[in-house]
Coordinates of C-alpha atoms in Angstrom, one line a residue:
M1 CA -39.5 -49.1 12.4
K2 CA -40.4 -45.8 10.7
K3 CA -44.0 -44.6 11.1
I4 CA -46.1 -44.0 8.0
L5 CA -47.7 -40.6 8.3
V6 CA -50.7 -39.9 6.0
F7 CA -51.7 -36.3 5.4
G8 CA -54.0 -34.2 3.1
L9 CA -51.8 -31.4 1.7
V10 CA -49.2 -30.1 4.2
L11 CA -48.3 -31.6 7.6
L12 CA -46.4 -29.4 10.0
F13 CA -44.5 -30.9 12.9
S14 CA -43.2 -29.8 16.3
L15 CA -39.8 -31.0 17.6
T16 CA -40.1 -33.1 20.7
N17 CA -36.7 -34.7 20.9
A18 CA -35.2 -34.3 24.4
Q19 CA -31.8 -34.1 22.8
L20 CA -32.8 -31.2 20.6
T21 CA -34.0 -27.8 21.5
E22 CA -36.0 -25.8 19.0
V23 CA -34.6 -22.3 19.6
Y24 CA -36.5 -20.2 17.0
T25 CA -38.7 -20.5 14.0
F26 CA -37.9 -18.0 11.3
T27 CA -40.2 -16.2 8.9
E28 CA -39.5 -15.4 5.2
N29 CA -38.5 -11.8 6.2
N30 CA -36.0 -12.7 8.9
K31 CA -34.5 -16.1 7.9
P32 CA -30.9 -16.5 6.7
S33 CA -30.6 -16.2 2.9
Q34 CA -27.1 -17.6 2.5
S35 CA -27.1 -21.3 1.7
D36 CA -23.5 -22.6 2.4
F37 CA -21.6 -19.8 4.2
E38 CA -19.3 -20.6 7.1
Y39 CA -21.6 -19.3 9.8
R40 CA -19.1 -20.1 12.6
N41 CA -17.0 -17.2 11.2
Q42 CA -20.0 -14.7 11.6
L43 CA -20.0 -14.6 15.4
L44 CA -19.3 -11.5 17.3
G45 CA -19.6 -12.3 21.0
N46 CA -22.9 -14.2 21.3
K47 CA -24.3 -12.7 18.2
L48 CA -24.6 -14.6 14.9
F49 CA -24.7 -12.1 12.0
Y50 CA -26.4 -13.0 8.7
I51 CA -28.4 -11.4 5.9
N52 CA -32.0 -11.8 4.7
V53 CA -32.9 -10.9 1.2
N54 CA -36.6 -10.3 0.9
S55 CA -38.9 -10.7 -2.1
Q56 CA -38.1 -7.1 -3.3
G57 CA -34.4 -7.8 -3.4
Q58 CA -33.7 -5.7 -0.3
C59 CA -30.8 -7.0 1.8
Y60 CA -31.0 -6.6 5.6
L61 CA -28.3 -7.4 8.1
F62 CA -29.6 -9.4 11.1
Y63 CA -28.2 -11.0 14.2
K64 CA -29.5 -13.8 16.4
D65 CA -28.3 -14.9 19.8
G66 CA -28.8 -18.4 21.4
S67 CA -32.1 -17.5 23.1
G68 CA -35.6 -17.9 21.9
N69 CA -35.9 -14.2 21.2
P70 CA -36.6 -13.0 17.6
P71 CA -33.5 -12.0 15.5
V72 CA -32.7 -8.3 15.5
S73 CA -32.8 -6.4 12.2
V74 CA -29.7 -4.2 12.2
K75 CA -29.7 -2.3 8.9
N76 CA -30.6 -2.3 5.3
V77 CA -27.3 -2.9 3.5
T78 CA -28.7 -3.1 -0.1
A79 CA -26.4 -1.7 -2.7
A80 CA -27.8 0.7 -5.3
G81 CA -29.1 -1.1 -8.4
A82 CA -30.0 -4.3 -6.5
T83 CA -33.1 -6.1 -7.7
S84 CA -35.2 -9.1 -6.7
T85 CA -33.4 -11.2 -9.4
M86 CA -29.9 -9.7 -8.7
P87 CA -29.8 -9.0 -4.9
T88 CA -27.0 -8.0 -2.6
T89 CA -25.3 -10.9 -0.9
I90 CA -22.4 -11.3 1.6
L91 CA -19.2 -12.7 0.1
T92 CA -16.7 -12.8 2.9
A93 CA -16.8 -12.0 6.6
K94 CA -14.3 -11.6 9.5
V95 CA -14.6 -10.7 13.2
S96 CA -11.8 -8.6 14.6
G97 CA -11.8 -6.6 17.8
N98 CA -15.2 -5.1 18.4
Y99 CA -16.5 -5.3 14.9
F100 CA -17.9 -7.8 12.4
Y101 CA -16.6 -6.9 9.0
F102 CA -18.3 -8.2 5.8
S103 CA -18.0 -7.6 2.1
T104 CA -21.0 -7.6 -0.2
F105 CA -21.5 -8.2 -3.9
T106 CA -24.4 -7.0 -6.1
K107 CA -24.5 -8.0 -9.8
K108 CA -26.0 -5.2 -11.8
N109 CA -25.8 -6.8 -15.3
N110 CA -23.6 -9.2 -17.2
T111 CA -20.5 -7.0 -17.0
N112 CA -20.8 -4.8 -14.0
S113 CA -21.3 -5.3 -10.2
Q114 CA -21.1 -3.3 -7.0
H115 CA -18.5 -4.2 -4.4
E116 CA -18.7 -2.9 -0.8
I117 CA -17.2 -3.5 2.6
W118 CA -19.0 -2.8 5.9
R119 CA -18.4 -3.1 9.6
T120 CA -20.9 -3.4 12.4
D121 CA -21.0 -3.5 16.2
G122 CA -24.6 -4.8 16.1
T123 CA -26.3 -1.4 16.1
E124 CA -27.8 0.5 13.2
E125 CA -25.6 3.6 13.9
G126 CA -22.6 1.4 14.3
T127 CA -23.1 -0.3 10.9
V128 CA -21.0 1.7 8.5
K129 CA -20.1 1.3 4.8
L130 CA -16.4 1.8 4.5
L131 CA -15.7 1.4 0.8
S132 CA -17.9 1.0 -2.4
Y133 CA -16.9 0.7 -6.1
D134 CA -18.1 -0.7 -9.4
G135 CA -16.3 -3.6 -10.7
N136 CA -16.2 -6.7 -13.0
T137 CA -18.9 -9.3 -12.3
S138 CA -16.5 -12.3 -12.2
V139 CA -13.4 -10.9 -10.4
G140 CA -12.4 -8.1 -8.1
Y141 CA -14.3 -9.2 -5.0
I142 CA -13.4 -7.6 -1.7
K143 CA -11.9 -10.2 0.6
V144 CA -11.8 -9.6 4.4
D145 CA -11.3 -13.3 5.3
N146 CA -8.0 -15.1 5.5
H147 CA -6.3 -17.3 2.9
P148 CA -7.6 -20.8 3.6
I149 CA -4.5 -22.3 5.1
K150 CA -5.4 -25.6 6.8
T151 CA -5.5 -25.0 10.5
T152 CA -7.9 -25.8 13.3
A153 CA -7.5 -22.3 14.7
N154 CA -9.2 -19.2 13.1
P155 CA -6.4 -17.2 11.5
E156 CA -6.1 -13.6 12.9
N157 CA -6.7 -10.5 10.8
S158 CA -5.7 -7.7 13.1
V159 CA -3.1 -4.9 12.8
N160 CA -2.7 -1.4 14.0
G161 CA -6.2 -1.3 15.5
G162 CA -7.9 -2.6 12.3
I163 CA -7.8 -5.2 9.6
I164 CA -6.4 -5.6 6.0
F165 CA -8.5 -6.6 3.0
S166 CA -8.1 -7.1 -0.7
A167 CA -10.0 -5.0 -3.2
S168 CA -9.9 -4.0 -6.9
S169 CA -11.3 -0.5 -6.9
T170 CA -9.3 0.5 -10.0
P171 CA -9.7 -1.5 -13.2
A172 CA -6.9 -4.1 -13.9
T173 CA -5.6 -4.0 -10.3
R174 CA -5.4 -6.2 -7.3
S175 CA -4.7 -4.2 -4.2
I176 CA -4.4 -4.5 -0.4
W177 CA -6.2 -2.1 1.9
F178 CA -6.4 -1.2 5.6
T179 CA -9.3 -0.1 7.7
D180 CA -9.7 0.8 11.3
G181 CA -13.4 0.6 11.0
T182 CA -14.0 4.2 10.0
V183 CA -14.4 5.7 6.5
S184 CA -11.5 8.2 7.1
G185 CA -9.3 5.3 8.3
T186 CA -9.9 3.2 5.2
Q187 CA -6.9 3.6 2.9
L188 CA -5.1 1.9 0.1
L189 CA -1.8 0.3 1.2
K190 CA -0.4 -1.1 -2.1
E191 CA -1.9 -1.4 -5.6
F192 CA -0.7 -4.2 -7.9
A193 CA -1.1 -4.2 -11.6
A194 CA -3.3 -7.1 -12.8
P195 CA -3.8 -6.9 -16.6
E196 CA -5.6 -10.2 -16.6
M197 CA -7.3 -10.1 -13.3
N198 CA -8.2 -13.8 -13.2
S199 CA -4.5 -14.5 -13.2
Y200 CA -3.6 -12.4 -10.2
S201 CA -4.8 -12.4 -6.5
V202 CA -4.1 -10.8 -3.2
W203 CA -5.3 -12.3 0.1
P204 CA -4.8 -11.6 3.8
M205 CA -3.0 -14.5 5.5
E206 CA -2.0 -14.4 9.1
K207 CA -0.6 -12.1 11.9
V208 CA 2.9 -12.5 13.2
G209 CA 4.3 -10.2 15.8
N210 CA 2.8 -6.8 15.1
L211 CA 2.5 -7.3 11.4
M212 CA 0.0 -8.9 9.0
L213 CA 1.2 -11.1 6.3
F214 CA -0.6 -11.3 3.0
I215 CA -0.1 -13.4 -0.1
R216 CA 0.1 -12.2 -3.7
Y217 CA -0.1 -14.4 -6.7
N218 CA 1.9 -12.8 -9.6
T219 CA 1.4 -14.7 -12.8
D220 CA 4.2 -12.6 -14.4
K221 CA 6.7 -14.6 -12.3
F222 CA 5.1 -18.0 -13.1
I223 CA 7.7 -18.9 -15.7
A224 CA 10.5 -18.1 -13.3
G225 CA 8.9 -20.3 -10.8
R226 CA 8.3 -17.6 -8.3
P227 CA 4.6 -16.6 -8.6
W228 CA 3.8 -16.6 -4.8
E229 CA 4.9 -13.5 -3.0
L230 CA 4.7 -13.1 0.8
W231 CA 4.3 -9.5 1.9
S232 CA 4.0 -7.9 5.4
T233 CA 2.4 -4.7 6.5
D234 CA 1.9 -2.7 9.7
G235 CA -1.3 -1.1 8.2
T236 CA 0.5 1.8 6.6
P237 CA 1.6 2.3 3.0
G238 CA 5.2 2.9 4.1
G239 CA 5.2 -0.3 6.2
T240 CA 3.9 -2.5 3.4
Q241 CA 6.8 -4.5 1.8
L242 CA 7.7 -7.6 0.0
F243 CA 9.0 -10.1 2.5
T244 CA 10.0 -13.1 0.3
N245 CA 8.9 -15.5 -2.4
I246 CA 7.5 -18.8 -1.2
N247 CA 6.8 -22.3 -2.5
Y248 CA 4.5 -23.5 0.2
A249 CA 2.9 -22.1 3.4
F250 CA 2.3 -24.2 6.5
G251 CA 0.8 -21.4 8.6
K252 CA 1.2 -20.2 12.2
L253 CA 2.7 -22.7 14.6
N254 CA 3.6 -21.7 18.1
N255 CA 3.8 -17.9 17.3
A256 CA 5.9 -18.4 14.2
F257 CA 4.7 -18.5 10.6
Y258 CA 6.3 -21.5 8.8
F259 CA 6.8 -21.8 5.0
V260 CA 9.1 -23.0 2.3
D261 CA 11.1 -20.2 0.9
F262 CA 12.0 -20.2 -2.8
D263 CA 15.6 -19.2 -2.1
R264 CA 16.1 -21.7 0.7
P265 CA 14.9 -25.0 -0.8
N266 CA 16.7 -27.2 1.7
A267 CA 15.3 -25.6 4.8
V268 CA 12.0 -24.9 6.5
T269 CA 11.7 -21.2 6.9
Y270 CA 9.9 -19.2 9.5
T271 CA 9.3 -15.7 10.8
E272 CA 8.2 -14.5 14.1
D273 CA 7.9 -10.8 13.2
G274 CA 7.3 -10.6 9.5
L275 CA 10.7 -8.9 9.0
T276 CA 13.4 -11.5 9.7
V277 CA 13.8 -15.1 8.6
G278 CA 14.9 -18.1 10.6
T279 CA 15.6 -21.5 9.2
K280 CA 15.5 -25.1 10.3
P281 CA 16.7 -28.2 8.5
A282 CA 14.0 -29.5 6.1
P283 CA 13.0 -33.2 6.1
N284 CA 14.8 -35.2 3.5
F285 CA 11.6 -35.5 1.4
M286 CA 9.0 -33.3 -0.2
I287 CA 6.1 -32.3 2.0
T288 CA 2.9 -32.9 0.1
G289 CA 0.1 -31.8 2.4
S290 CA -0.2 -30.4 6.0
Q291 CA -2.5 -29.1 8.7
I292 CA -1.8 -27.2 11.9
L293 CA -3.6 -28.4 15.0
N294 CA -4.6 -25.6 17.4
R295 CA -1.5 -23.6 16.5
E296 CA 0.6 -26.0 18.6
E297 CA 1.2 -29.1 16.4
L298 CA 1.7 -29.7 12.7
I299 CA 0.6 -32.9 11.0
F300 CA 1.9 -33.4 7.4
W301 CA 2.4 -36.1 4.9
N302 CA 4.7 -36.9 2.0
M303 CA 4.5 -39.3 -0.9
S304 CA 7.3 -41.8 -1.6
P305 CA 8.3 -42.9 -5.2
D306 CA 6.0 -45.9 -4.8
N307 CA 3.1 -43.5 -4.2
T308 CA 2.7 -44.6 -0.6
K309 CA 2.1 -41.8 2.0
Q310 CA 3.8 -41.3 5.4
L311 CA 2.3 -39.2 8.2
Y312 CA 4.6 -37.0 10.3
H313 CA 4.2 -34.8 13.4
T314 CA 6.2 -31.8 14.7
T315 CA 5.8 -28.8 17.0
N316 CA 8.5 -26.6 15.5
F317 CA 10.5 -28.7 13.0
S318 CA 13.3 -29.2 15.5
A319 CA 12.1 -32.8 15.7
V320 CA 10.0 -34.5 13.0
I321 CA 8.5 -37.9 13.9
K322 CA 6.9 -40.3 11.5
I323 CA 3.7 -41.5 13.1
A324 CA 2.0 -43.7 10.4
E325 CA 2.2 -45.3 7.0
L326 CA -0.9 -44.4 5.1
G327 CA -0.8 -46.4 1.8
T328 CA -1.4 -45.0 -1.7
E329 CA -4.8 -43.3 -1.6
P330 CA -5.1 -39.5 -1.5
V331 CA -5.0 -38.0 2.0
N332 CA -7.7 -35.6 3.3
F333 CA -7.4 -33.6 6.5
I334 CA -10.4 -32.8 8.6
T335 CA -10.4 -29.4 10.3
G336 CA -10.8 -29.0 14.0
N337 CA -10.2 -32.2 15.9
D338 CA -7.8 -32.9 18.8
Y339 CA -7.6 -36.6 19.3
G340 CA -10.5 -38.0 17.3
A341 CA -10.7 -38.3 13.5
F342 CA -8.1 -36.0 12.1
G343 CA -7.8 -37.2 8.6
Y344 CA -8.7 -40.0 6.3
Q345 CA -8.1 -41.9 3.1
K346 CA -10.9 -43.3 0.9
I347 CA -10.1 -46.6 -0.7
S348 CA -10.9 -46.1 -4.4
G349 CA -14.0 -47.8 -5.7
T350 CA -15.3 -48.7 -2.2
N351 CA -17.1 -47.1 0.8
T352 CA -14.1 -48.0 3.0
F353 CA -12.3 -45.1 4.8
V354 CA -9.0 -45.3 6.7
F355 CA -9.1 -42.7 9.5
F356 CA -6.1 -41.6 11.4
D357 CA -5.7 -39.3 14.4
R358 CA -2.9 -37.0 15.7
L359 CA -1.0 -40.0 17.2
G360 CA -1.0 -41.9 14.0
N361 CA -3.6 -44.4 15.2
K362 CA -5.6 -45.8 12.3
S363 CA -8.9 -47.4 12.0
V364 CA -11.0 -48.8 9.0
M365 CA -14.6 -47.6 8.7
Q366 CA -17.3 -48.3 6.2
N367 CA -18.8 -44.9 5.4
N368 CA -22.0 -45.0 3.5
L369 CA -22.8 -41.3 3.7
Y370 CA -23.4 -38.4 1.4
S371 CA -22.6 -35.1 3.1
N372 CA -24.9 -32.2 2.5
S373 CA -23.0 -29.8 4.8
N374 CA -19.7 -28.2 4.0
P375 CA -17.9 -27.4 6.1
V376 CA -18.4 -29.9 9.0
I377 CA -17.9 -28.7 12.5
T378 CA -16.3 -30.1 15.6
L379 CA -17.6 -29.9 19.2
G380 CA -15.9 -31.8 22.0
N381 CA -13.7 -33.5 19.4
T382 CA -16.6 -35.1 17.7
I383 CA -17.3 -34.1 14.1
Y384 CA -20.9 -33.2 13.2
M385 CA -22.4 -32.9 9.7
G386 CA -25.7 -33.0 7.8
A387 CA -25.7 -36.2 5.7
M388 CA -27.7 -39.1 4.3
E389 CA -27.0 -42.7 3.6
K390 CA -26.3 -43.8 0.1
N391 CA -29.6 -45.3 -1.3
D392 CA -31.0 -44.4 2.2
P393 CA -31.8 -48.0 3.1
N394 CA -33.2 -47.0 6.6
K395 CA -35.2 -44.1 5.2
I396 CA -33.6 -41.5 7.4
G397 CA -33.0 -38.8 4.8
N398 CA -30.7 -35.8 5.4
E399 CA -30.2 -35.7 9.1
L400 CA -27.6 -35.1 11.8
W401 CA -24.6 -37.5 11.7
R402 CA -21.3 -37.5 13.7
F403 CA -18.1 -39.5 13.5
D404 CA -14.7 -40.0 15.1
N405 CA -11.8 -42.0 13.8
V406 CA -13.6 -45.3 14.6
H407 CA -17.0 -45.1 13.1
S408 CA -19.8 -42.8 11.9
D409 CA -23.1 -42.7 13.8
L410 CA -26.5 -41.2 13.3
A411 CA -26.6 -38.6 16.0
L412 CA -30.2 -37.8 15.6
D413 CA -33.1 -38.5 13.2
I414 CA -34.7 -35.2 13.8
R415 CA -37.8 -35.8 11.7
P416 CA -38.3 -39.6 11.7
G417 CA -40.7 -41.5 9.5
V418 CA -42.0 -41.0 6.0
T419 CA -45.0 -39.0 4.7
T420 CA -47.5 -40.4 2.2
Y421 CA -49.5 -38.2 -0.1
Q422 CA -51.8 -39.9 -2.6
S423 CA -49.5 -42.3 -4.4
W424 CA -46.2 -40.7 -3.3
T425 CA -44.1 -41.5 -0.3
F426 CA -41.5 -39.0 1.0
V427 CA -38.8 -39.6 3.6
N428 CA -39.0 -36.9 6.3
E429 CA -35.8 -35.0 6.6
T430 CA -34.5 -31.7 8.0
S431 CA -31.1 -31.2 6.1
P432 CA -29.0 -29.8 9.0
S433 CA -26.6 -27.1 7.9
K434 CA -25.0 -23.8 8.9
F435 CA -23.3 -25.1 12.0
F436 CA -21.9 -22.8 14.7
I437 CA -21.0 -23.0 18.4
L438 CA -22.2 -20.6 21.2
D439 CA -21.2 -21.2 24.8
D440 CA -19.9 -24.7 24.0
Q441 CA -23.3 -25.6 22.5
L442 CA -23.9 -26.9 19.0
Y443 CA -26.4 -24.8 17.0
F444 CA -27.5 -25.3 13.4
F445 CA -30.3 -24.6 11.0
I446 CA -32.9 -27.1 9.7
N447 CA -35.5 -27.1 7.0
D448 CA -38.5 -28.6 8.8
S449 CA -41.3 -29.1 6.2
G450 CA -40.2 -25.9 4.4
I451 CA -39.8 -23.9 7.6
T452 CA -36.4 -22.6 8.6
K453 CA -35.6 -23.3 12.3
L454 CA -32.6 -22.7 14.6
V455 CA -32.0 -25.7 16.9
K456 CA -29.5 -26.6 19.6
F457 CA -28.1 -30.1 20.0
N458 CA -27.9 -31.2 23.6
G459 CA -24.8 -33.4 23.7
D460 CA -25.2 -34.9 27.2
F461 CA -23.9 -38.5 27.2
T462 CA -25.5 -39.5 30.6
F463 CA -26.8 -43.1 30.8
T464 CA -30.6 -43.1 31.5
N465 CA -31.7 -46.7 30.9
T466 CA -34.8 -45.3 29.2
A467 CA -35.2 -48.5 27.3
G468 CA -35.1 -50.5 30.5
N469 CA -32.6 -53.1 29.2
N470 CA -29.4 -51.7 30.7
L471 CA -27.6 -52.0 27.4
W472 CA -24.8 -49.5 26.7
T473 CA -25.4 -49.7 22.9
D474 CA -29.1 -49.0 23.0
R475 CA -29.6 -45.4 21.7
Q476 CA -32.6 -44.9 23.9
N477 CA -30.5 -45.4 27.0
W478 CA -28.5 -42.2 26.6
K479 CA -29.7 -38.7 27.2
T480 CA -28.3 -37.6 23.9
G481 CA -30.2 -40.3 22.0
A482 CA -27.0 -42.1 20.9
P483 CA -24.2 -44.0 22.7
P484 CA -20.9 -42.1 23.2
M485 CA -18.1 -42.3 20.7
L486 CA -14.4 -42.2 21.3
T487 CA -14.7 -38.4 21.6
D488 CA -17.6 -38.1 24.1
K489 CA -17.6 -37.8 27.9
A490 CA -19.8 -40.6 29.3
I491 CA -21.5 -40.4 32.7
I492 CA -23.0 -43.4 34.5
P493 CA -25.1 -41.9 37.4
A494 CA -26.2 -43.6 40.6
G495 CA -29.0 -46.1 40.5
M496 CA -28.0 -47.7 37.1
S497 CA -26.4 -51.0 36.2
P498 CA -25.4 -50.8 32.5
T499 CA -23.8 -53.6 30.6
V500 CA -21.4 -53.1 27.6
N501 CA -22.8 -55.7 25.2
S502 CA -20.6 -54.9 22.2
T503 CA -17.5 -52.9 21.6
A504 CA -18.0 -49.5 23.1
Y505 CA -16.1 -46.1 23.3
A506 CA -15.8 -43.0 25.3
A507 CA -13.4 -40.1 25.8
D508 CA -13.7 -39.8 29.6
L509 CA -15.8 -42.1 31.8
T510 CA -17.3 -41.3 35.2
I511 CA -19.2 -44.1 36.9
T512 CA -21.3 -43.9 40.0
S513 CA -23.0 -47.2 39.5
P514 CA -21.6 -50.7 38.8
L515 CA -20.6 -51.3 35.2
S516 CA -20.3 -54.7 33.6
L517 CA -18.2 -55.4 30.5
N518 CA -19.1 -58.3 28.3
S519 CA -17.3 -56.7 25.4
D520 CA -14.3 -54.3 25.2
L521 CA -14.5 -50.7 26.3
N522 CA -12.1 -48.2 24.7
I523 CA -11.2 -45.0 26.6
I524 CA -9.1 -42.2 25.1
G525 CA -9.2 -40.0 28.3
N526 CA -9.6 -41.0 31.9
V527 CA -11.8 -43.3 34.0
N528 CA -13.1 -41.9 37.3
L529 CA -14.3 -44.6 39.6
N530 CA -17.1 -44.0 42.1
S531 CA -18.2 -47.6 41.8
N532 CA -17.0 -50.9 40.4
I533 CA -16.2 -52.2 36.9
T534 CA -16.4 -55.9 36.2
L535 CA -14.6 -57.3 33.2
N536 CA -16.2 -60.5 32.0
N537 CA -13.6 -62.0 29.5
S538 CA -13.3 -58.5 28.1
K539 CA -10.8 -55.6 28.0
L540 CA -10.8 -52.1 29.4
N541 CA -8.4 -50.3 26.9
L542 CA -6.8 -47.0 28.0
K543 CA -5.8 -45.7 24.6
G544 CA -4.8 -42.0 25.3
I545 CA -1.3 -40.7 25.7
S546 CA -2.0 -39.9 29.4
S547 CA -5.1 -42.0 30.2
T548 CA -5.4 -42.8 33.9
I549 CA -7.8 -44.5 36.3
T550 CA -8.7 -42.4 39.4
G551 CA -10.9 -42.9 42.4
G552 CA -9.9 -46.5 43.1
N553 CA -10.1 -47.6 46.7
A554 CA -11.5 -50.4 48.9
N555 CA -15.0 -49.7 47.7
N556 CA -14.3 -48.6 44.1
Y557 CA -12.3 -51.1 42.1
I558 CA -12.0 -53.2 38.9
V559 CA -12.9 -56.9 38.9
T560 CA -11.4 -59.2 36.2
N561 CA -13.2 -62.5 35.4
G562 CA -11.8 -65.1 33.1
T563 CA -9.6 -63.3 30.5
G564 CA -10.6 -59.8 31.6
T565 CA -7.7 -57.4 31.4
V566 CA -6.9 -53.7 31.7
N567 CA -4.7 -52.6 28.8
V568 CA -2.6 -49.4 29.1
E569 CA -1.4 -48.1 25.7
N570 CA 1.3 -45.4 25.1
L571 CA 3.4 -46.3 28.1
N572 CA 6.5 -44.3 28.8
A573 CA 9.1 -44.0 31.6
E574 CA 6.9 -41.7 33.6
R575 CA 3.8 -44.0 33.4
G576 CA 5.7 -47.2 33.9

């Protein structure tokens, strides 16, 4: 039951959740000004870089570490002509080597803008403007980030001791540049004519061997069906050359960059050095969508004539294995998950989602959430996001949610309750956003009654029996404040006696106290026995490709009562 909190004008709260640490409370002059940037890409070492735009329109570069210390003001990076109504903002960012590179944009009027690229090492003297030019307000941005190929790994932008970036310093051009982090080492590599700039683009893509690949969209070749050009560069003008025309890019997989070449339609093409091409037989169907998992596995799908989708898996296209039939709904991939929720289909006109993982396992989930955070982030193979329930029947508001390929779950109602002022009632909420990870800890920003705060989520799934009822599914009985999902490591310490009272999940399970199962327990990883498990007409399901039970002996064992069973899935010759 939510508490009703009555206040006069403004009621400020302090965070007291054991599962959440309030790291720092920002002021107007040092809080992040960007609303929806990918903050996880703005990390150099243990420093998160961001900008603050003050009331005068001045733009300052800051960094914040994971401690409670105040953020450090690095440098004023305001462009000439910036105002309070048209301030300088960061557009793209990339960490490479010892530097954090970022491009800025400042709108001067309806037709002109200022474009700049900077690099920083976190010091004022080490924060240097590398290039600056006037440009069009709607196009011509400097891009230092990589083309958004679907991959769980952060694409590399590194060549010849620097990075490449796209810019349009000359009117009606789209060009590729190189910088080694110095003004003198920033040079134009190749300038491409772009009469209609909205119809042309150049974008860094990925590193292979010692070369960087970049993509150019050339609308002049659209009619011929060859608009996408793949180029390679060693960071010098002479070493920048057209590599081939492509139809589709998969991305980097096991040190090779895979794509579909326009001139080799019946093969999957790859390069390991950006200079030579290798081919492998293509599947006998059209690949419709794909995502690379940690640079080691490729998951992709195709669509049959009847509009049904099939999910496939490969490591290098030497062997392609169909792992699931997905039905007719559109397929969406979720970035950054190993064996949890990897992708999903939404059933049209319903709140029903069909999730699938990297093994092709499918599950149906009723998802009643609106997400307010894009992108989501993954930690320990659990996906976290800021979201709220449709119609908000439980009066939770925008709070922290998580999900795997089985179900969604409220990870934490950070600011519970509602607030009543005169005749109005407001649901308390904190709108978690701007997620990033430091030292394997999940950090994010919240808006707590109008105050910006940095918080850290303590994802420790140790059973505590705080509620005193020994129930696995009671949120109060876990240190994190929520029961584990299929992607969480669960720990049952000594002195406990938990009972699984409805279907439960965990990635790995370590028990040092007796555990009773009155309902099924699903494990995707391993079970480490330092005590006993009793199955009362229930199942212990080992669902992983290499799930095992360790620690069994004369004192630590599994008891089966009635129809209790241990089920081992994904058996092979090695496992029996």
